mmCIF file of C-alpha atoms in Angstrom:
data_model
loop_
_atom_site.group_PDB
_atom_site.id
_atom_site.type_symbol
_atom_site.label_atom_id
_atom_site.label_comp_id
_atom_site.label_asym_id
_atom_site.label_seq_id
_atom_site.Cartn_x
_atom_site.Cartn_y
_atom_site.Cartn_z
ATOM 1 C CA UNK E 176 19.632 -7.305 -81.214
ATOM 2 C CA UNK E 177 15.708 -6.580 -80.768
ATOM 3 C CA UNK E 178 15.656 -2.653 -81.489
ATOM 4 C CA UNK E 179 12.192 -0.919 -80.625
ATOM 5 C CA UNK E 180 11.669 2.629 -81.687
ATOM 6 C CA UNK E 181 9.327 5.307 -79.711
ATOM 7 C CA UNK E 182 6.749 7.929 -81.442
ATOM 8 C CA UNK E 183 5.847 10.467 -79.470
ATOM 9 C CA UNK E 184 3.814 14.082 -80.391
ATOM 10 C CA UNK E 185 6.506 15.626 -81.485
ATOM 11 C CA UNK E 186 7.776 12.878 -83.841
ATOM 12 C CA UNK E 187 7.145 14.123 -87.031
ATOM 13 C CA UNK E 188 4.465 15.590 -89.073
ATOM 14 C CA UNK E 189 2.477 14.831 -92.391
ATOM 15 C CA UNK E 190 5.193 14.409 -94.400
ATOM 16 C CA UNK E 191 7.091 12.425 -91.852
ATOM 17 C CA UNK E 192 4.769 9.564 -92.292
ATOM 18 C CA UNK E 193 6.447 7.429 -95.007
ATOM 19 C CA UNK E 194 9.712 7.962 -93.411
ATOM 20 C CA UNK E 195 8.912 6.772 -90.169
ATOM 21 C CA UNK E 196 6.699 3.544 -91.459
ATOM 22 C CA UNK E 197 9.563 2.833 -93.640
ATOM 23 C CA UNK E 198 11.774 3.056 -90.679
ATOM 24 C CA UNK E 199 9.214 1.028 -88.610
ATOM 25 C CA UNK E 200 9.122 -1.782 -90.571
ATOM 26 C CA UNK E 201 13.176 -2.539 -89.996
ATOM 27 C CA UNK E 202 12.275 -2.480 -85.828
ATOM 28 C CA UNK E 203 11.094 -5.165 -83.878
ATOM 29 C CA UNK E 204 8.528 -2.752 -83.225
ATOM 30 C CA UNK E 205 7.285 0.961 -82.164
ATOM 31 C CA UNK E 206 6.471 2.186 -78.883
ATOM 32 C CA UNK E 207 3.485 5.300 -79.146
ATOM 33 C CA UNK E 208 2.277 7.361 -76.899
ATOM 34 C CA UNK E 209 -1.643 6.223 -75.361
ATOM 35 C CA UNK E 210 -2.735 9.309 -76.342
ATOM 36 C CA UNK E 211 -2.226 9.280 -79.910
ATOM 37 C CA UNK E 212 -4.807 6.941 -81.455
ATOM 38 C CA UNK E 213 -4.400 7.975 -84.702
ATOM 39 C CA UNK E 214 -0.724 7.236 -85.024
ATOM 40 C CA UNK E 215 -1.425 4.046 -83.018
ATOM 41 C CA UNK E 216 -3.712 3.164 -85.795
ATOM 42 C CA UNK E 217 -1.620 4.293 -88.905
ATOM 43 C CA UNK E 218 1.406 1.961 -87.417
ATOM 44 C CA UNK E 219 -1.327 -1.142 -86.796
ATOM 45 C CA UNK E 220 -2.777 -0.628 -90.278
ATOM 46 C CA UNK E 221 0.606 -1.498 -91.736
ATOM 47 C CA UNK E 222 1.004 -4.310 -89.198
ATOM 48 C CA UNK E 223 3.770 -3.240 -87.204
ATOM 49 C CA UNK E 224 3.868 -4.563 -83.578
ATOM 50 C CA UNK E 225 3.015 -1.926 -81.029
ATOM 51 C CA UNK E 226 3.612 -0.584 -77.095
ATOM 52 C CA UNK E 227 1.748 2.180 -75.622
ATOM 53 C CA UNK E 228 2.882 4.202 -73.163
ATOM 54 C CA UNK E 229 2.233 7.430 -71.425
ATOM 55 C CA UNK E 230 4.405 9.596 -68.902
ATOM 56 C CA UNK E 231 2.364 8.921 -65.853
ATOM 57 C CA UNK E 232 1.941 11.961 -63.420
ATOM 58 C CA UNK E 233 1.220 11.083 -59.329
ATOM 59 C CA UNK E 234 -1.859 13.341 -59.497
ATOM 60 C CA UNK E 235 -3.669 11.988 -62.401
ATOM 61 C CA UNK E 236 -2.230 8.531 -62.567
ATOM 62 C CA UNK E 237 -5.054 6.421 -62.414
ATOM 63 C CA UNK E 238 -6.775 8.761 -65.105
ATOM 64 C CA UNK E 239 -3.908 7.616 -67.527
ATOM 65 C CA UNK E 240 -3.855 4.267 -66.532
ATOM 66 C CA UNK E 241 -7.308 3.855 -67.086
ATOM 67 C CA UNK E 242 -6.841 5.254 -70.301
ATOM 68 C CA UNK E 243 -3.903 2.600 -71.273
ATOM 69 C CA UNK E 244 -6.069 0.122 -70.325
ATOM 70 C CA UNK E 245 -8.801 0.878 -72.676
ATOM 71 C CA UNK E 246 -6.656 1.746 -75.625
ATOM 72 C CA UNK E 247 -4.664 -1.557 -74.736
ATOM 73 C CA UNK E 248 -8.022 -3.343 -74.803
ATOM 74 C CA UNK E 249 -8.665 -1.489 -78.272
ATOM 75 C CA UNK E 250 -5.601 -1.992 -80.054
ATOM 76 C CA UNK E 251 -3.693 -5.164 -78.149
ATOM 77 C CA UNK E 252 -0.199 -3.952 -78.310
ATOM 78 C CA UNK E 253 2.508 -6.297 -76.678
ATOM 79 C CA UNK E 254 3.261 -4.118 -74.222
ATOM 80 C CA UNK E 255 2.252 -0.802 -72.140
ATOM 81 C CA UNK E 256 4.752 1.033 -71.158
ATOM 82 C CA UNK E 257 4.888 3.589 -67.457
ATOM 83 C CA UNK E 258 7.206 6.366 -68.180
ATOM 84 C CA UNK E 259 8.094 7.438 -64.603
ATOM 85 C CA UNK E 260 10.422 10.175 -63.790
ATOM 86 C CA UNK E 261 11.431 13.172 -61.614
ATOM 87 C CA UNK E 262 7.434 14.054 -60.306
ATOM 88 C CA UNK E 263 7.195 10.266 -58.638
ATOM 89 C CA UNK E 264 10.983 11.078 -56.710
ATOM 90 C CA UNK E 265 9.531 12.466 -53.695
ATOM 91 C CA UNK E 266 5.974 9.652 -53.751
ATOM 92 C CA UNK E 267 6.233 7.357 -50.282
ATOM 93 C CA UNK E 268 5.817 3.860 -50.970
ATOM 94 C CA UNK E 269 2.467 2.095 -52.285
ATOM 95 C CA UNK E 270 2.056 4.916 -55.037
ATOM 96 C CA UNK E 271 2.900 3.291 -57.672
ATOM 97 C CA UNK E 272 2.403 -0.520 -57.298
ATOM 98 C CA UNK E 273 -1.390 -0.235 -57.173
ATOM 99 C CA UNK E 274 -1.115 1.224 -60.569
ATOM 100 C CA UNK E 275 0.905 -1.884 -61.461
ATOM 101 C CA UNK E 276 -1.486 -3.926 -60.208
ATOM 102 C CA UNK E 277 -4.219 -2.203 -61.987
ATOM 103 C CA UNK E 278 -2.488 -2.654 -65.161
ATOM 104 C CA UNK E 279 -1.349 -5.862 -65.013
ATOM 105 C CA UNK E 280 -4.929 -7.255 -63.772
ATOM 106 C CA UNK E 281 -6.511 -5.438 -66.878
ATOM 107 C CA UNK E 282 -4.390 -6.276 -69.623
ATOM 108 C CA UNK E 283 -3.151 -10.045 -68.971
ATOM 109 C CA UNK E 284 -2.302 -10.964 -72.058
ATOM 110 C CA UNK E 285 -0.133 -7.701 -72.012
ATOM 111 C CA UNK E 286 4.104 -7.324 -70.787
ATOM 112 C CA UNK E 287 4.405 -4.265 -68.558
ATOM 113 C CA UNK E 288 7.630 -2.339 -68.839
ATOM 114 C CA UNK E 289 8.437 0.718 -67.594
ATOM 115 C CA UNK E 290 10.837 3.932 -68.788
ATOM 116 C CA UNK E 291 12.750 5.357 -65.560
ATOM 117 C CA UNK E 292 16.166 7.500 -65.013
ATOM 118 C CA UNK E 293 18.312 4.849 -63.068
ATOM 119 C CA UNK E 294 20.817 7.278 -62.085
ATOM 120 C CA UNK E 295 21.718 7.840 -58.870
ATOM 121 C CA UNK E 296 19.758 6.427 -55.878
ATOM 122 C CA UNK E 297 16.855 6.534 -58.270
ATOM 123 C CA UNK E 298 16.776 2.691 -57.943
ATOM 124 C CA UNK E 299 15.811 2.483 -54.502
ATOM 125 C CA UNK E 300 13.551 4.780 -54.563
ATOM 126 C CA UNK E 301 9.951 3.749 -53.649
ATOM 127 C CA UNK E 302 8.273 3.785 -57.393
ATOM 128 C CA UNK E 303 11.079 2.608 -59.012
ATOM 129 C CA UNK E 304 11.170 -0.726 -56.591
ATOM 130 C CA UNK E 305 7.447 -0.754 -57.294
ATOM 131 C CA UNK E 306 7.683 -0.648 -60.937
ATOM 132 C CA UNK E 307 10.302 -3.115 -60.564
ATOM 133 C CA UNK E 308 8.692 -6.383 -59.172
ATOM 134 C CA UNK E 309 5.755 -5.888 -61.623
ATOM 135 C CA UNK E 310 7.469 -5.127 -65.005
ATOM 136 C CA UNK E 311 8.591 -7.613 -67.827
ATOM 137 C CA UNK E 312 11.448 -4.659 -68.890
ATOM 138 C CA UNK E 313 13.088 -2.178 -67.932
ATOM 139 C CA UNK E 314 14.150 0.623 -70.470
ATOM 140 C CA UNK E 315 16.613 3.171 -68.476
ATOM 141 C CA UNK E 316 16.873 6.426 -70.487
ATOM 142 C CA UNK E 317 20.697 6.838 -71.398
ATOM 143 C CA UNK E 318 20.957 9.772 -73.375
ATOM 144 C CA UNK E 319 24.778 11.172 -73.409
ATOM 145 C CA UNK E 320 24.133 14.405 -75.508
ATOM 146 C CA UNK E 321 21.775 15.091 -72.644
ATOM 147 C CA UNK E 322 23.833 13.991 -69.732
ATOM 148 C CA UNK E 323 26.804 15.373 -71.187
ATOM 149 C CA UNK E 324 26.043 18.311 -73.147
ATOM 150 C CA UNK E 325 29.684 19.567 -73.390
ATOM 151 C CA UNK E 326 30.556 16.090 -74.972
ATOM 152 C CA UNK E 327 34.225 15.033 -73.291
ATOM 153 C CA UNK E 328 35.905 12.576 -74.291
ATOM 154 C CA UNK E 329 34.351 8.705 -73.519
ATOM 155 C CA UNK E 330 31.258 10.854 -72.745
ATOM 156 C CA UNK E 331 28.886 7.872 -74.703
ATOM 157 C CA UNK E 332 30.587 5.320 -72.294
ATOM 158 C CA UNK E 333 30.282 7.198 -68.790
ATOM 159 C CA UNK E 334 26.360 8.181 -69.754
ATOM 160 C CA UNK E 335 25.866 3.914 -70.067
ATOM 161 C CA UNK E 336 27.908 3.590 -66.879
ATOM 162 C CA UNK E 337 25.685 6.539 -65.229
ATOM 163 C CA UNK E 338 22.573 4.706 -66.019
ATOM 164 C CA UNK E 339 23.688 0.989 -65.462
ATOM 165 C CA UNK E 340 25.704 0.829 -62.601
ATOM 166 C CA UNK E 341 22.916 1.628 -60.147
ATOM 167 C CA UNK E 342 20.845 -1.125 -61.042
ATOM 168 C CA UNK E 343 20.083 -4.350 -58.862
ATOM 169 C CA UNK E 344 21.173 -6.497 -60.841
ATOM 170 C CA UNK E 345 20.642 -9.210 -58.129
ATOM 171 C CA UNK E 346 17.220 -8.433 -58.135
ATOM 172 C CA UNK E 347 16.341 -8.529 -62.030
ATOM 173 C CA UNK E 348 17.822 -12.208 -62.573
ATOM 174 C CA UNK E 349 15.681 -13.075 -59.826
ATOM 175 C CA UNK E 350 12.830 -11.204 -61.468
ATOM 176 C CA UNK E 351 13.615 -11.992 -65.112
ATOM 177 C CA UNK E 352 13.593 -8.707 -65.540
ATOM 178 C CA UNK E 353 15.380 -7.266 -68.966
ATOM 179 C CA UNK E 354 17.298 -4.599 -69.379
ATOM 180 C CA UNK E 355 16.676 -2.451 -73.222
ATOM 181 C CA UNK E 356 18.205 1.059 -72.993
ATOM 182 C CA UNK E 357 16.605 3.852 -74.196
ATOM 183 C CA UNK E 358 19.341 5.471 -76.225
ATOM 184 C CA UNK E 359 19.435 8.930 -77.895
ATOM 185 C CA UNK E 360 18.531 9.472 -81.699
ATOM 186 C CA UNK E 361 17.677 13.224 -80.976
ATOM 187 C CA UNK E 362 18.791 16.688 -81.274
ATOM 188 C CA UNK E 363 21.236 15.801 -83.657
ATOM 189 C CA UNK E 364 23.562 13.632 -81.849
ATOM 190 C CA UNK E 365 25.293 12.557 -84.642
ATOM 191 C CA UNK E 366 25.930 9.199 -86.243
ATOM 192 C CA UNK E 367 29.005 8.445 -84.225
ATOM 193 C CA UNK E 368 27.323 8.854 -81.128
ATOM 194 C CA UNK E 369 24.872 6.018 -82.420
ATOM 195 C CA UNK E 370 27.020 3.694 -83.563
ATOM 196 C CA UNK E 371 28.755 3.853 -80.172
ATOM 197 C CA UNK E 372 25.720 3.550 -78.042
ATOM 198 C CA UNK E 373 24.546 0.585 -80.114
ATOM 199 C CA UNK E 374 27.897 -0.751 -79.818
ATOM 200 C CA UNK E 375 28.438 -0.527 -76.097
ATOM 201 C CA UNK E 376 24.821 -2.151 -75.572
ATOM 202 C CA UNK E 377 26.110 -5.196 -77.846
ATOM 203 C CA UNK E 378 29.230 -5.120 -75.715
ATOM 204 C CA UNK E 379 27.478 -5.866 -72.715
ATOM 205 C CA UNK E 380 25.557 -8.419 -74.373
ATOM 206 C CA UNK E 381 21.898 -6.469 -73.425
ATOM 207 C CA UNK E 382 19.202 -8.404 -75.213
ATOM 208 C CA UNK E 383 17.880 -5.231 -77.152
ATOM 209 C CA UNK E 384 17.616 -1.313 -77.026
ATOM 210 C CA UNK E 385 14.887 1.404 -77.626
ATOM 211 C CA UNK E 386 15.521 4.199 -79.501
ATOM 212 C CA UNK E 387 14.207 8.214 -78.770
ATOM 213 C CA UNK E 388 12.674 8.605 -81.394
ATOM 214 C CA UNK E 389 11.564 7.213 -85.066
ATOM 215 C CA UNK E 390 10.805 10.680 -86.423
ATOM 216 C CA UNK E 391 13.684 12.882 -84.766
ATOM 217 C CA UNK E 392 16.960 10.476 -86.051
ATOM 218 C CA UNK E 393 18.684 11.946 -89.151
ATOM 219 C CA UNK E 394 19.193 9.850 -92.051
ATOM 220 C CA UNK E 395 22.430 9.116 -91.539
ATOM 221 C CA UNK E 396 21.968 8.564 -87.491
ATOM 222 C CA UNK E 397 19.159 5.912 -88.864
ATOM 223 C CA UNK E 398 21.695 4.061 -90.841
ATOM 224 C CA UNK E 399 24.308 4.012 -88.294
ATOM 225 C CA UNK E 400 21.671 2.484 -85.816
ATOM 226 C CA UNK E 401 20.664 -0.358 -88.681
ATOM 227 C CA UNK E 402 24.584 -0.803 -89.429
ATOM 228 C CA UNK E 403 25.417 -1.495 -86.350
ATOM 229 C CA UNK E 404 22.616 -3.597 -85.653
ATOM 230 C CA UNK E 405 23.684 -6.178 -87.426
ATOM 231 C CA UNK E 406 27.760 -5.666 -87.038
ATOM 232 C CA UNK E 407 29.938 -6.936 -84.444
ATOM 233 C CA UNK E 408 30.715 -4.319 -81.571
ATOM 234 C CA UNK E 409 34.193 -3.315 -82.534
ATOM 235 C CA UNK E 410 37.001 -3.398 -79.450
ATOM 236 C CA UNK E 411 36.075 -0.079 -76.971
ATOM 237 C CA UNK E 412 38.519 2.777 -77.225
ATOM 238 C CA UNK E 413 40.866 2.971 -74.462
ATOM 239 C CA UNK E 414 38.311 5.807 -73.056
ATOM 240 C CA UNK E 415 35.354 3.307 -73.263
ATOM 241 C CA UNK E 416 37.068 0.609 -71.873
ATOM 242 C CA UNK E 417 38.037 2.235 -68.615
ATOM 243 C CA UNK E 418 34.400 2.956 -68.398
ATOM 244 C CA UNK E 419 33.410 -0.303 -69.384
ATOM 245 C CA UNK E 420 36.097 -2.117 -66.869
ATOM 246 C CA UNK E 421 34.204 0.348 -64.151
ATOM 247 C CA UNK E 422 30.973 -0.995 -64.873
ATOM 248 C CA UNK E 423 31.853 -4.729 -64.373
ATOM 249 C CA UNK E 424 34.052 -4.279 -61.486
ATOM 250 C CA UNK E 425 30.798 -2.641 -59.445
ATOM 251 C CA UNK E 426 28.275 -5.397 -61.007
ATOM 252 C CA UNK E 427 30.531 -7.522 -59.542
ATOM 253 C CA UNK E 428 30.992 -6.098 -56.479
ATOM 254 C CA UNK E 429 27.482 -4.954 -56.173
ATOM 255 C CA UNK E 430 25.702 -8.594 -56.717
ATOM 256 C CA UNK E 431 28.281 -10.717 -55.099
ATOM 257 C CA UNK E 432 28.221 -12.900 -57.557
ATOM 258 C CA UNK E 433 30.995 -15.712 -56.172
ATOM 259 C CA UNK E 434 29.659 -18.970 -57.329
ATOM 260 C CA UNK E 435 31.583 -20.478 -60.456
ATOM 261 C CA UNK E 436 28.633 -22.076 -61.552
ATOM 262 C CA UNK E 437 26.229 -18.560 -61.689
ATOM 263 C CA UNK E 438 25.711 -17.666 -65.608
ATOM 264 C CA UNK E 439 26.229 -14.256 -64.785
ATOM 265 C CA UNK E 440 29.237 -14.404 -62.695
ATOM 266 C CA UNK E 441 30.873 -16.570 -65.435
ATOM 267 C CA UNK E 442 30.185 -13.632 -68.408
ATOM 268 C CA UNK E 443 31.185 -11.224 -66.085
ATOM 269 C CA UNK E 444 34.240 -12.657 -65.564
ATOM 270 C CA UNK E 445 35.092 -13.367 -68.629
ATOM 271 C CA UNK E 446 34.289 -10.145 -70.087
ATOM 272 C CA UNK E 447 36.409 -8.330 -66.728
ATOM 273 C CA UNK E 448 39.002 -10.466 -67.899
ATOM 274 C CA UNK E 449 39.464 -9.383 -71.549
ATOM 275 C CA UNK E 450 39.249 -6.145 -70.620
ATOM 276 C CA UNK E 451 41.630 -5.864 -68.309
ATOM 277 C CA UNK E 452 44.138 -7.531 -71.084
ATOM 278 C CA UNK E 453 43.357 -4.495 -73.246
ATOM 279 C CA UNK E 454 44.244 -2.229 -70.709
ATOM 280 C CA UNK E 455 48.171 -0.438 -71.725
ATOM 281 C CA UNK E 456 50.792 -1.414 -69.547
ATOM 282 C CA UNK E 457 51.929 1.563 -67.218
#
């Protein structure tokens, strides 16, 4: 599973340094904030593959994208990133995409992904469409502490069906577009609560995942995320795999996926099958 990890200004300090560049070399690679040269240049001096990004405000969007454009022309990371949330909600269409097409005109030889909060109708909404049929990736933010701050039970599972189900699906395999969750390695969340969002991503066979952030994960939430890495996703809990049964049945029903001989359809299937024979009899 491709793992990338972000760095952001409140990361670490100082003395955080060796941790996180030992951390970064065991990602596929670390995605820092455009307006941090210095750590952008500490993390390329030790040869570890790089995205920028920046949380992109309406008002002074072009500002910042300018400014990811020149660092990206400084530095060549493999991607640039558009973090995108609540500010761009209420934007009418054509905000966003001629940022896109700024960006992507600029920096050719550069993927464009883009951070969002799927949740919601947030996937129809103008930017988010936008962002869509310009990006390489898609990173929705899935953070269950967050989401769930009273932690109930199966609370890791319903924050991945929270951010997933929303998405056209239809619309990405058409695109190419992948899907690499940003999961939650902060305030403490515990090493449990990694292990089970790395698991459930493996579940649903997602090509990779971010992780928020390099510098705030404990040691022993670091080590979960490695562990389970590598491991086979364990069977869900009966908790998870009501939420995970949920999930397919709407992918399903949202993409109309009917043809026998559609990739998708087929995994789907197959996975909507085997969970349903883990289900207890009533």
């Amino acid at each position: 599973m491709e793992v990338w990890a972000w760095h952001n200004q409140y990361s670490g300090n100082f003395e955080s340094w060796p941790t996180m560049l030992k951390r970064a070399s065991e990602v596929d690679g670390v995605i820092v904030k455009a307006s941090l040269p210095d750590a952008i240049s500490v993390y390329q001096g030790k040869g570890v593959p790089l995205a920028i990004e920046e949380y992109i405000y309406p008002d002074t969007r072009w500002d910042q994208a300018r400014a990811m454009v020149r660092i990206a022309k400084e530095f060549h990371p493999k991607a640039i990133v558009i973090n995108a949330e609540v500010e761009w909600e209420p934007m009418p269409p054509n905000s966003m995409a001629p940022i896109c097409e700024y960006i992507r005109f600029n920096t050719p030889e550069q993927e464009l992904w883009y951070s969002v909060d799927t949740r919601g109708g947030r996937c129809a909404k103008p930017y988010q469409v936008e962002l869509m049929n310009f990006s390489h990736r898609c990173l929705p933010m899935i953070y269950p502490q967050a989401y769930y701050p009273n932690q109930p039970p199966g609370y890791v599972a319903q924050a991945f069906a929270d951010a997933l189900v929303p998405i056209p699906y239809a619309e990405f395999q058409h695109r190419g577009l992948e899907i690499h969750p940003t999961i939650q390695l902060y305030n403490n969340i515990g090493a449990d609560a990694v292990a089970q969002q790395v698991q459930t991503a493996k579940y649903f066979k997602l090509p990779g995942i971010s992780v928020y952030t390099i510098g705030h994960a404990t040691e022993e939430e670091w080590r979960a995320l490695m562990t389970n890495r590598e491991d086979e996703a364990p069977p869900p809990t009966d908790v998870a795999t009501q939420g995970a049964v949920a999930i397919v049945r709407v992918v399903l029903a949202k993409t109309c996926l009917t043809e026998e001989s559609n990739e998708i359809a087929s995994t789907l299937r197959t996975q909507l099958a085997w969970l349903e024979a883990q289900q207890p009899e009533s």
